[in-house]
JSON list of C-alpha atoms in Angstrom, two decimals:
[
{"chain": "A", "resi": 1, "resn": "ASP", "atom": "CA", "xyz": [0.23, -0.27, -0.01]},
{"chain": "A", "resi": 2, "resn": "ALA", "atom": "CA", "xyz": [1.64, 2.84, -1.11]},
{"chain": "A", "resi": 3, "resn": "GLY", "atom": "CA", "xyz": [1.62, 5.80, 1.67]},
{"chain": "A", "resi": 4, "resn": "VAL", "atom": "CA", "xyz": [1.38, 9.64, 0.53]},
{"chain": "A", "resi": 5, "resn": "THR", "atom": "CA", "xyz": [3.24, 10.14, -2.74]},
{"chain": "A", "resi": 6, "resn": "GLN", "atom": "CA", "xyz": [5.12, 14.23, -3.43]},
{"chain": "A", "resi": 7, "resn": "SER", "atom": "CA", "xyz": [6.51, 15.83, -5.96]},
{"chain": "A", "resi": 8, "resn": "PRO", "atom": "CA", "xyz": [9.29, 16.86, -7.04]},
{"chain": "A", "resi": 9, "resn": "THR", "atom": "CA", "xyz": [11.37, 15.95, -4.12]},
{"chain": "A", "resi": 10, "resn": "HIS", "atom": "CA", "xyz": [13.87, 18.48, -4.75]},
{"chain": "A", "resi": 11, "resn": "LEU", "atom": "CA", "xyz": [13.79, 22.46, -6.44]},
{"chain": "A", "resi": 12, "resn": "ILE", "atom": "CA", "xyz": [14.49, 25.57, -7.53]},
{"chain": "A", "resi": 13, "resn": "LYS", "atom": "CA", "xyz": [13.42, 28.51, -8.09]},
{"chain": "A", "resi": 14, "resn": "THR", "atom": "CA", "xyz": [14.09, 32.21, -9.22]},
{"chain": "A", "resi": 15, "resn": "ARG", "atom": "CA", "xyz": [12.70, 34.85, -7.50]},
{"chain": "A", "resi": 16, "resn": "GLY", "atom": "CA", "xyz": [9.21, 36.16, -9.36]},
{"chain": "A", "resi": 17, "resn": "GLN", "atom": "CA", "xyz": [8.27, 32.40, -10.88]},
{"chain": "A", "resi": 18, "resn": "GLN", "atom": "CA", "xyz": [5.74, 29.72, -10.62]},
{"chain": "A", "resi": 19, "resn": "VAL", "atom": "CA", "xyz": [5.85, 26.40, -8.88]},
{"chain": "A", "resi": 20, "resn": "THR", "atom": "CA", "xyz": [3.67, 23.02, -8.82]},
{"chain": "A", "resi": 21, "resn": "LEU", "atom": "CA", "xyz": [4.20, 20.72, -6.42]},
{"chain": "A", "resi": 22, "resn": "ARG", "atom": "CA", "xyz": [1.99, 17.96, -6.75]},
{"chain": "A", "resi": 23, "resn": "CYS", "atom": "CA", "xyz": [0.37, 15.20, -4.11]},
{"chain": "A", "resi": 24, "resn": "SER", "atom": "CA", "xyz": [-1.11, 11.50, -4.62]},
{"chain": "A", "resi": 25, "resn": "PRO", "atom": "CA", "xyz": [-2.95, 10.17, -0.71]},
{"chain": "A", "resi": 26, "resn": "LYS", "atom": "CA", "xyz": [-2.68, 7.52, 0.71]},
{"chain": "A", "resi": 27, "resn": "SER", "atom": "CA", "xyz": [-5.07, 4.50, -0.75]},
{"chain": "A", "resi": 28, "resn": "GLY", "atom": "CA", "xyz": [-8.94, 5.26, 0.59]},
{"chain": "A", "resi": 29, "resn": "HIS", "atom": "CA", "xyz": [-7.88, 8.90, 2.01]},
{"chain": "A", "resi": 30, "resn": "ASP", "atom": "CA", "xyz": [-10.27, 12.00, 0.08]},
{"chain": "A", "resi": 31, "resn": "THR", "atom": "CA", "xyz": [-8.98, 15.02, 1.94]},
{"chain": "A", "resi": 32, "resn": "VAL", "atom": "CA", "xyz": [-5.69, 16.17, 1.35]},
{"chain": "A", "resi": 33, "resn": "SER", "atom": "CA", "xyz": [-4.18, 19.31, 2.58]},
{"chain": "A", "resi": 34, "resn": "TRP", "atom": "CA", "xyz": [-0.65, 21.33, 2.53]},
{"chain": "A", "resi": 35, "resn": "TYR", "atom": "CA", "xyz": [2.34, 22.60, 5.45]},
{"chain": "A", "resi": 36, "resn": "GLN", "atom": "CA", "xyz": [4.58, 24.54, 4.65]},
{"chain": "A", "resi": 37, "resn": "GLN", "atom": "CA", "xyz": [7.50, 24.13, 7.42]},
{"chain": "A", "resi": 38, "resn": "ALA", "atom": "CA", "xyz": [10.73, 26.33, 6.90]},
{"chain": "A", "resi": 39, "resn": "LEU", "atom": "CA", "xyz": [13.78, 25.48, 8.89]},
{"chain": "A", "resi": 40, "resn": "GLY", "atom": "CA", "xyz": [13.80, 25.38, 11.69]},
{"chain": "A", "resi": 41, "resn": "GLN", "atom": "CA", "xyz": [10.46, 25.50, 12.77]},
{"chain": "A", "resi": 42, "resn": "GLY", "atom": "CA", "xyz": [7.12, 23.68, 13.10]},
{"chain": "A", "resi": 43, "resn": "PRO", "atom": "CA", "xyz": [4.72, 22.97, 9.83]},
{"chain": "A", "resi": 44, "resn": "GLN", "atom": "CA", "xyz": [2.18, 26.26, 9.41]},
{"chain": "A", "resi": 45, "resn": "PHE", "atom": "CA", "xyz": [-1.01, 24.81, 7.51]},
{"chain": "A", "resi": 46, "resn": "ILE", "atom": "CA", "xyz": [-1.79, 25.85, 3.83]},
{"chain": "A", "resi": 47, "resn": "PHE", "atom": "CA", "xyz": [-5.21, 24.28, 3.40]},
{"chain": "A", "resi": 48, "resn": "GLN", "atom": "CA", "xyz": [-7.01, 21.71, 2.58]},
{"chain": "A", "resi": 49, "resn": "TYR", "atom": "CA", "xyz": [-8.66, 19.89, -0.22]},
{"chain": "A", "resi": 50, "resn": "TYR", "atom": "CA", "xyz": [-11.70, 17.85, -0.04]},
{"chain": "A", "resi": 51, "resn": "GLU", "atom": "CA", "xyz": [-14.56, 16.98, -2.35]},
{"chain": "A", "resi": 52, "resn": "GLU", "atom": "CA", "xyz": [-12.75, 18.87, -5.33]},
{"chain": "A", "resi": 53, "resn": "GLU", "atom": "CA", "xyz": [-13.12, 22.17, -2.99]},
{"chain": "A", "resi": 54, "resn": "GLU", "atom": "CA", "xyz": [-10.98, 23.86, -1.01]},
{"chain": "A", "resi": 55, "resn": "ARG", "atom": "CA", "xyz": [-12.35, 23.32, 2.86]},
{"chain": "A", "resi": 56, "resn": "GLN", "atom": "CA", "xyz": [-10.05, 25.84, 4.64]},
{"chain": "A", "resi": 57, "resn": "ARG", "atom": "CA", "xyz": [-7.01, 27.51, 4.96]},
{"chain": "A", "resi": 58, "resn": "GLY", "atom": "CA", "xyz": [-4.47, 29.22, 6.73]},
{"chain": "A", "resi": 59, "resn": "ASN", "atom": "CA", "xyz": [-2.63, 32.43, 7.33]},
{"chain": "A", "resi": 60, "resn": "PHE", "atom": "CA", "xyz": [-1.32, 32.44, 4.18]},
{"chain": "A", "resi": 61, "resn": "PRO", "atom": "CA", "xyz": [-1.58, 34.52, 0.56]},
{"chain": "A", "resi": 62, "resn": "ASP", "atom": "CA", "xyz": [-3.65, 34.41, -2.92]},
{"chain": "A", "resi": 63, "resn": "ARG", "atom": "CA", "xyz": [-0.24, 33.49, -4.49]},
{"chain": "A", "resi": 64, "resn": "PHE", "atom": "CA", "xyz": [-0.68, 30.11, -2.62]},
{"chain": "A", "resi": 65, "resn": "SER", "atom": "CA", "xyz": [-2.92, 27.76, -4.62]},
{"chain": "A", "resi": 66, "resn": "GLY", "atom": "CA", "xyz": [-4.54, 25.04, -4.82]},
{"chain": "A", "resi": 67, "resn": "HIS", "atom": "CA", "xyz": [-6.24, 21.86, -6.80]},
{"chain": "A", "resi": 68, "resn": "GLN", "atom": "CA", "xyz": [-7.82, 18.76, -5.60]},
{"chain": "A", "resi": 69, "resn": "PHE", "atom": "CA", "xyz": [-8.59, 16.41, -8.70]},
{"chain": "A", "resi": 70, "resn": "PRO", "atom": "CA", "xyz": [-11.04, 13.15, -8.62]},
{"chain": "A", "resi": 71, "resn": "ASN", "atom": "CA", "xyz": [-8.85, 10.89, -8.46]},
{"chain": "A", "resi": 72, "resn": "TYR", "atom": "CA", "xyz": [-7.83, 12.98, -4.95]},
{"chain": "A", "resi": 73, "resn": "SER", "atom": "CA", "xyz": [-5.05, 14.00, -5.74]},
{"chain": "A", "resi": 74, "resn": "SER", "atom": "CA", "xyz": [-4.24, 17.49, -5.09]},
{"chain": "A", "resi": 75, "resn": "GLU", "atom": "CA", "xyz": [-1.52, 20.51, -6.75]},
{"chain": "A", "resi": 76, "resn": "LEU", "atom": "CA", "xyz": [-0.01, 23.43, -4.78]},
{"chain": "A", "resi": 77, "resn": "ASN", "atom": "CA", "xyz": [1.21, 26.26, -7.23]},
{"chain": "A", "resi": 78, "resn": "VAL", "atom": "CA", "xyz": [2.54, 29.44, -5.53]},
{"chain": "A", "resi": 79, "resn": "ASN", "atom": "CA", "xyz": [2.53, 31.98, -7.70]},
{"chain": "A", "resi": 80, "resn": "ALA", "atom": "CA", "xyz": [5.31, 35.55, -7.70]},
{"chain": "A", "resi": 81, "resn": "LEU", "atom": "CA", "xyz": [8.22, 33.13, -6.00]},
{"chain": "A", "resi": 82, "resn": "LEU", "atom": "CA", "xyz": [9.72, 35.17, -2.86]},
{"chain": "A", "resi": 83, "resn": "LEU", "atom": "CA", "xyz": [12.71, 34.54, -0.17]},
{"chain": "A", "resi": 84, "resn": "GLY", "atom": "CA", "xyz": [10.80, 33.73, 1.92]},
{"chain": "A", "resi": 85, "resn": "ASP", "atom": "CA", "xyz": [8.70, 31.12, 0.50]},
{"chain": "A", "resi": 86, "resn": "SER", "atom": "CA", "xyz": [11.93, 28.56, 0.89]},
{"chain": "A", "resi": 87, "resn": "ALA", "atom": "CA", "xyz": [10.34, 25.74, 3.10]},
{"chain": "A", "resi": 88, "resn": "LEU", "atom": "CA", "xyz": [9.37, 21.60, 2.84]},
{"chain": "A", "resi": 89, "resn": "TYR", "atom": "CA", "xyz": [6.39, 22.01, 1.35]},
{"chain": "A", "resi": 90, "resn": "LEU", "atom": "CA", "xyz": [4.49, 18.69, 3.00]},
{"chain": "A", "resi": 91, "resn": "CYS", "atom": "CA", "xyz": [1.33, 17.07, 1.68]},
{"chain": "A", "resi": 92, "resn": "ALA", "atom": "CA", "xyz": [-1.19, 15.45, 4.54]},
{"chain": "A", "resi": 93, "resn": "SER", "atom": "CA", "xyz": [-4.26, 12.40, 3.61]},
{"chain": "A", "resi": 94, "resn": "SER", "atom": "CA", "xyz": [-5.93, 12.17, 5.37]},
{"chain": "A", "resi": 95, "resn": "ILE", "atom": "CA", "xyz": [-10.07, 11.12, 6.07]},
{"chain": "A", "resi": 96, "resn": "HIS", "atom": "CA", "xyz": [-12.60, 13.10, 6.09]},
{"chain": "A", "resi": 97, "resn": "ARG", "atom": "CA", "xyz": [-14.50, 13.13, 9.79]},
{"chain": "A", "resi": 98, "resn": "ALA", "atom": "CA", "xyz": [-13.30, 9.40, 9.64]},
{"chain": "A", "resi": 99, "resn": "ARG", "atom": "CA", "xyz": [-14.80, 7.45, 13.22]},
{"chain": "A", "resi": 100, "resn": "SER", "atom": "CA", "xyz": [-12.02, 5.87, 14.47]},
{"chain": "A", "resi": 101, "resn": "GLY", "atom": "CA", "xyz": [-10.24, 8.49, 14.79]},
{"chain": "A", "resi": 102, "resn": "ASN", "atom": "CA", "xyz": [-8.01, 11.61, 13.38]},
{"chain": "A", "resi": 103, "resn": "THR", "atom": "CA", "xyz": [-5.01, 10.06, 11.22]},
{"chain": "A", "resi": 104, "resn": "ILE", "atom": "CA", "xyz": [-3.00, 11.84, 8.77]},
{"chain": "A", "resi": 105, "resn": "TYR", "atom": "CA", "xyz": [-0.47, 10.10, 6.91]},
{"chain": "A", "resi": 106, "resn": "PHE", "atom": "CA", "xyz": [2.82, 12.69, 5.69]},
{"chain": "A", "resi": 107, "resn": "GLY", "atom": "CA", "xyz": [4.51, 12.78, 2.86]},
{"chain": "A", "resi": 108, "resn": "GLU", "atom": "CA", "xyz": [8.59, 12.51, 2.27]},
{"chain": "A", "resi": 109, "resn": "GLY", "atom": "CA", "xyz": [7.78, 16.47, 1.41]},
{"chain": "A", "resi": 110, "resn": "SER", "atom": "CA", "xyz": [9.84, 18.51, -1.56]},
{"chain": "A", "resi": 111, "resn": "TRP", "atom": "CA", "xyz": [12.22, 20.91, -0.94]},
{"chain": "A", "resi": 112, "resn": "LEU", "atom": "CA", "xyz": [12.02, 24.74, -2.20]},
{"chain": "A", "resi": 113, "resn": "THR", "atom": "CA", "xyz": [14.42, 26.27, -2.67]},
{"chain": "A", "resi": 114, "resn": "VAL", "atom": "CA", "xyz": [14.07, 30.23, -3.90]},
{"chain": "A", "resi": 115, "resn": "VAL", "atom": "CA", "xyz": [16.46, 32.21, -4.96]},
{"chain": "B", "resi": 1, "resn": "ALA", "atom": "CA", "xyz": [-8.55, 29.19, 18.28]},
{"chain": "B", "resi": 2, "resn": "GLN", "atom": "CA", "xyz": [-5.27, 26.59, 19.23]},
{"chain": "B", "resi": 3, "resn": "SER", "atom": "CA", "xyz": [-2.12, 27.05, 19.85]},
{"chain": "B", "resi": 4, "resn": "VAL", "atom": "CA", "xyz": [0.53, 23.66, 21.16]},
{"chain": "B", "resi": 5, "resn": "THR", "atom": "CA", "xyz": [4.08, 25.36, 23.16]},
{"chain": "B", "resi": 6, "resn": "GLN", "atom": "CA", "xyz": [6.84, 23.40, 22.90]},
{"chain": "B", "resi": 7, "resn": "LEU", "atom": "CA", "xyz": [9.36, 24.11, 26.27]},
{"chain": "B", "resi": 8, "resn": "ASP", "atom": "CA", "xyz": [11.84, 23.15, 24.97]},
{"chain": "B", "resi": 9, "resn": "SER", "atom": "CA", "xyz": [13.87, 23.54, 21.50]},
{"chain": "B", "resi": 10, "resn": "GLN", "atom": "CA", "xyz": [16.68, 21.07, 22.13]},
{"chain": "B", "resi": 11, "resn": "VAL", "atom": "CA", "xyz": [17.60, 18.50, 24.82]},
{"chain": "B", "resi": 12, "resn": "PRO", "atom": "CA", "xyz": [20.23, 16.71, 25.06]},
{"chain": "B", "resi": 13, "resn": "VAL", "atom": "CA", "xyz": [20.61, 13.48, 26.10]},
{"chain": "B", "resi": 14, "resn": "PHE", "atom": "CA", "xyz": [22.53, 10.16, 27.05]},
{"chain": "B", "resi": 15, "resn": "GLU", "atom": "CA", "xyz": [22.28, 6.97, 25.27]},
{"chain": "B", "resi": 16, "resn": "GLU", "atom": "CA", "xyz": [20.40, 4.48, 27.33]},
{"chain": "B", "resi": 17, "resn": "ALA", "atom": "CA", "xyz": [18.95, 7.84, 29.32]},
{"chain": "B", "resi": 18, "resn": "PRO", "atom": "CA", "xyz": [14.95, 8.74, 30.12]},
{"chain": "B", "resi": 19, "resn": "VAL", "atom": "CA", "xyz": [13.78, 11.65, 28.78]},
{"chain": "B", "resi": 20, "resn": "GLU", "atom": "CA", "xyz": [10.47, 13.55, 28.35]},
{"chain": "B", "resi": 21, "resn": "LEU", "atom": "CA", "xyz": [9.53, 16.31, 26.17]},
{"chain": "B", "resi": 22, "resn": "ARG", "atom": "CA", "xyz": [7.17, 18.44, 26.53]},
{"chain": "B", "resi": 23, "resn": "CYS", "atom": "CA", "xyz": [4.03, 20.42, 25.55]},
{"chain": "B", "resi": 24, "resn": "ASN", "atom": "CA", "xyz": [1.55, 22.33, 26.75]},
{"chain": "B", "resi": 25, "resn": "TYR", "atom": "CA", "xyz": [-1.84, 23.34, 24.40]},
{"chain": "B", "resi": 26, "resn": "SER", "atom": "CA", "xyz": [-4.10, 25.69, 24.55]},
{"chain": "B", "resi": 27, "resn": "SER", "atom": "CA", "xyz": [-7.55, 25.05, 23.17]},
{"chain": "B", "resi": 28, "resn": "SER", "atom": "CA", "xyz": [-11.28, 26.36, 24.17]},
{"chain": "B", "resi": 29, "resn": "VAL", "atom": "CA", "xyz": [-12.51, 23.25, 22.34]},
{"chain": "B", "resi": 30, "resn": "SER", "atom": "CA", "xyz": [-12.28, 19.53, 23.54]},
{"chain": "B", "resi": 31, "resn": "VAL", "atom": "CA", "xyz": [-8.73, 18.75, 20.99]},
{"chain": "B", "resi": 32, "resn": "TYR", "atom": "CA", "xyz": [-7.43, 15.59, 19.62]},
{"chain": "B", "resi": 33, "resn": "LEU", "atom": "CA", "xyz": [-3.15, 16.04, 20.06]},
{"chain": "B", "resi": 34, "resn": "PHE", "atom": "CA", "xyz": [-0.83, 14.67, 18.40]},
{"chain": "B", "resi": 35, "resn": "TRP", "atom": "CA", "xyz": [3.28, 13.13, 18.31]},
{"chain": "B", "resi": 36, "resn": "TYR", "atom": "CA", "xyz": [5.06, 13.29, 14.72]},
{"chain": "B", "resi": 37, "resn": "VAL", "atom": "CA", "xyz": [8.70, 12.51, 14.54]},
{"chain": "B", "resi": 38, "resn": "GLN", "atom": "CA", "xyz": [10.93, 14.00, 12.22]},
{"chain": "B", "resi": 39, "resn": "TYR", "atom": "CA", "xyz": [14.01, 12.55, 10.89]},
{"chain": "B", "resi": 40, "resn": "PRO", "atom": "CA", "xyz": [16.78, 14.08, 8.98]},
{"chain": "B", "resi": 41, "resn": "ASN", "atom": "CA", "xyz": [15.78, 15.48, 5.44]},
{"chain": "B", "resi": 42, "resn": "GLN", "atom": "CA", "xyz": [12.48, 13.29, 6.18]},
{"chain": "B", "resi": 43, "resn": "GLY", "atom": "CA", "xyz": [8.80, 13.81, 6.48]},
{"chain": "B", "resi": 44, "resn": "LEU", "atom": "CA", "xyz": [6.39, 13.71, 8.99]},
{"chain": "B", "resi": 45, "resn": "GLN", "atom": "CA", "xyz": [5.94, 10.06, 11.29]},
{"chain": "B", "resi": 46, "resn": "LEU", "atom": "CA", "xyz": [3.75, 9.26, 13.83]},
{"chain": "B", "resi": 47, "resn": "LEU", "atom": "CA", "xyz": [4.57, 8.17, 17.18]},
{"chain": "B", "resi": 48, "resn": "LEU", "atom": "CA", "xyz": [1.00, 8.19, 18.86]},
{"chain": "B", "resi": 49, "resn": "LYS", "atom": "CA", "xyz": [-1.66, 9.93, 19.69]},
{"chain": "B", "resi": 50, "resn": "TYR", "atom": "CA", "xyz": [-4.35, 10.80, 21.85]},
{"chain": "B", "resi": 51, "resn": "LEU", "atom": "CA", "xyz": [-8.14, 10.81, 20.98]},
{"chain": "B", "resi": 52, "resn": "SER", "atom": "CA", "xyz": [-9.64, 10.09, 23.68]},
{"chain": "B", "resi": 53, "resn": "GLY", "atom": "CA", "xyz": [-10.22, 7.11, 26.89]},
{"chain": "B", "resi": 54, "resn": "SER", "atom": "CA", "xyz": [-6.95, 6.31, 28.94]},
{"chain": "B", "resi": 55, "resn": "THR", "atom": "CA", "xyz": [-4.92, 9.42, 29.20]},
{"chain": "B", "resi": 56, "resn": "LEU", "atom": "CA", "xyz": [-1.57, 6.64, 28.99]},
{"chain": "B", "resi": 57, "resn": "VAL", "atom": "CA", "xyz": [-1.20, 6.21, 25.74]},
{"chain": "B", "resi": 58, "resn": "LYS", "atom": "CA", "xyz": [1.47, 4.06, 23.56]},
{"chain": "B", "resi": 59, "resn": "GLY", "atom": "CA", "xyz": [3.08, 5.03, 20.55]},
{"chain": "B", "resi": 60, "resn": "ILE", "atom": "CA", "xyz": [5.64, 2.79, 18.85]},
{"chain": "B", "resi": 61, "resn": "ASN", "atom": "CA", "xyz": [9.33, 3.31, 18.79]},
{"chain": "B", "resi": 62, "resn": "GLY", "atom": "CA", "xyz": [8.41, 2.58, 22.57]},
{"chain": "B", "resi": 63, "resn": "PHE", "atom": "CA", "xyz": [7.49, 5.84, 23.93]},
{"chain": "B", "resi": 64, "resn": "GLU", "atom": "CA", "xyz": [4.79, 7.30, 25.57]},
{"chain": "B", "resi": 65, "resn": "ALA", "atom": "CA", "xyz": [2.87, 10.54, 26.25]},
{"chain": "B", "resi": 66, "resn": "GLU", "atom": "CA", "xyz": [0.61, 11.56, 29.01]},
{"chain": "B", "resi": 67, "resn": "PHE", "atom": "CA", "xyz": [-2.12, 13.54, 28.58]},
{"chain": "B", "resi": 68, "resn": "ASN", "atom": "CA", "xyz": [-3.28, 16.06, 31.84]},
{"chain": "B", "resi": 69, "resn": "LYS", "atom": "CA", "xyz": [-6.52, 17.85, 30.82]},
{"chain": "B", "resi": 70, "resn": "SER", "atom": "CA", "xyz": [-6.56, 20.55, 34.36]},
{"chain": "B", "resi": 71, "resn": "GLN", "atom": "CA", "xyz": [-2.28, 20.78, 32.94]},
{"chain": "B", "resi": 72, "resn": "THR", "atom": "CA", "xyz": [-3.24, 21.67, 28.77]},
{"chain": "B", "resi": 73, "resn": "SER", "atom": "CA", "xyz": [-0.15, 19.34, 28.52]},
{"chain": "B", "resi": 74, "resn": "PHE", "atom": "CA", "xyz": [0.42, 16.27, 26.26]},
{"chain": "B", "resi": 75, "resn": "HIS", "atom": "CA", "xyz": [3.72, 14.92, 27.54]},
{"chain": "B", "resi": 76, "resn": "LEU", "atom": "CA", "xyz": [6.38, 12.63, 25.32]},
{"chain": "B", "resi": 77, "resn": "ARG", "atom": "CA", "xyz": [8.63, 10.23, 27.71]},
{"chain": "B", "resi": 78, "resn": "LYS", "atom": "CA", "xyz": [11.06, 7.71, 26.82]},
{"chain": "B", "resi": 79, "resn": "PRO", "atom": "CA", "xyz": [12.32, 4.97, 29.69]},
{"chain": "B", "resi": 80, "resn": "SER", "atom": "CA", "xyz": [15.72, 4.43, 27.41]},
{"chain": "B", "resi": 81, "resn": "VAL", "atom": "CA", "xyz": [16.81, 6.09, 24.69]},
{"chain": "B", "resi": 82, "resn": "HIS", "atom": "CA", "xyz": [18.81, 5.07, 21.55]},
{"chain": "B", "resi": 83, "resn": "ILE", "atom": "CA", "xyz": [21.39, 7.31, 19.38]},
{"chain": "B", "resi": 84, "resn": "SER", "atom": "CA", "xyz": [18.73, 6.51, 15.91]},
{"chain": "B", "resi": 85, "resn": "ASP", "atom": "CA", "xyz": [15.84, 8.47, 17.93]},
{"chain": "B", "resi": 86, "resn": "THR", "atom": "CA", "xyz": [18.16, 11.60, 17.50]},
{"chain": "B", "resi": 87, "resn": "ALA", "atom": "CA", "xyz": [15.52, 14.10, 15.58]},
{"chain": "B", "resi": 88, "resn": "GLU", "atom": "CA", "xyz": [12.92, 16.50, 15.29]},
{"chain": "B", "resi": 89, "resn": "TYR", "atom": "CA", "xyz": [9.71, 15.75, 17.45]},
{"chain": "B", "resi": 90, "resn": "PHE", "atom": "CA", "xyz": [6.87, 18.12, 17.28]},
{"chain": "B", "resi": 91, "resn": "CYS", "atom": "CA", "xyz": [3.48, 17.85, 19.21]},
{"chain": "B", "resi": 92, "resn": "ALA", "atom": "CA", "xyz": [0.12, 18.73, 17.71]},
{"chain": "B", "resi": 93, "resn": "VAL", "atom": "CA", "xyz": [-3.56, 19.07, 18.14]},
{"chain": "B", "resi": 94, "resn": "SER", "atom": "CA", "xyz": [-6.58, 19.43, 15.73]},
{"chain": "B", "resi": 95, "resn": "ASP", "atom": "CA", "xyz": [-10.02, 20.14, 17.22]},
{"chain": "B", "resi": 96, "resn": "LEU", "atom": "CA", "xyz": [-12.73, 18.22, 16.74]},
{"chain": "B", "resi": 97, "resn": "LEU", "atom": "CA", "xyz": [-15.44, 21.62, 15.77]},
{"chain": "B", "resi": 98, "resn": "SER", "atom": "CA", "xyz": [-15.22, 24.19, 13.96]},
{"chain": "B", "resi": 99, "resn": "GLY", "atom": "CA", "xyz": [-14.34, 21.45, 10.72]},
{"chain": "B", "resi": 100, "resn": "GLY", "atom": "CA", "xyz": [-11.52, 21.37, 12.14]},
{"chain": "B", "resi": 101, "resn": "TYR", "atom": "CA", "xyz": [-11.19, 17.53, 12.19]},
{"chain": "B", "resi": 102, "resn": "ASN", "atom": "CA", "xyz": [-7.89, 17.21, 10.20]},
{"chain": "B", "resi": 103, "resn": "LYS", "atom": "CA", "xyz": [-6.18, 20.67, 10.87]},
{"chain": "B", "resi": 104, "resn": "LEU", "atom": "CA", "xyz": [-2.45, 20.05, 12.79]},
{"chain": "B", "resi": 105, "resn": "ILE", "atom": "CA", "xyz": [-1.96, 23.30, 15.05]},
{"chain": "B", "resi": 106, "resn": "PHE", "atom": "CA", "xyz": [1.64, 22.19, 15.52]},
{"chain": "B", "resi": 107, "resn": "GLY", "atom": "CA", "xyz": [4.49, 23.48, 17.76]},
{"chain": "B", "resi": 108, "resn": "ALA", "atom": "CA", "xyz": [8.27, 24.57, 16.71]},
{"chain": "B", "resi": 109, "resn": "GLY", "atom": "CA", "xyz": [9.00, 21.31, 18.05]},
{"chain": "B", "resi": 110, "resn": "THR", "atom": "CA", "xyz": [11.85, 19.69, 20.02]},
{"chain": "B", "resi": 111, "resn": "ARG", "atom": "CA", "xyz": [15.04, 18.67, 18.00]},
{"chain": "B", "resi": 112, "resn": "LEU", "atom": "CA", "xyz": [16.53, 15.08, 20.56]},
{"chain": "B", "resi": 113, "resn": "ALA", "atom": "CA", "xyz": [19.90, 14.69, 20.44]},
{"chain": "B", "resi": 114, "resn": "VAL", "atom": "CA", "xyz": [21.52, 11.37, 22.16]},
{"chain": "B", "resi": 115, "resn": "HIS", "atom": "CA", "xyz": [24.90, 11.24, 22.33]},
{"chain": "B", "resi": 116, "resn": "PRO", "atom": "CA", "xyz": [26.53, 8.20, 23.18]}
]
């Protein structure tokens, strides 16, 4: 059973460019969340997708947007990149309102460096 | 709104010694509590979680945590650590209301460094 898979694992972008990160959730999961983890900090919630709609959003500007596809996979897009966007971007998958408890699984992350 | 405070940014300890990583949370509603571990250059792995019931929760790799509602704490413990336990540990909360069922609020992390 494949877990949460993310791509690419590493990438370098220039200020002002745009980036797209991809995530496939764990089999059987229908909810995808994205987190930003800056160096030396804990992950910060960006947004969550369920049924192809953004359901919750953290304190991130509109430059951060996303999408969820019918197969539950998801993309995170960041426009007009800033140096401060350099971070590890983590995808998390879960089952929406799971009766068995709230187990959230994380991928290995995508390391984004903005130069 | 919820918040999580991990009281120690770094914890050095010798191999085979016991360790406690401290976590306090703030929330006006009932919460689920979690501990995740992050090894260098990797994602997050769930160590254990508290949903309800017994306040002592056992997880993987010999770790356990105790939920203390009156002190709003969820400290992580291991009676004897190994070199391989060297990693970053994150405490997190998730509320049960306002649609926050699957959203985690993390602490800043505690770096556990196990020395021979």
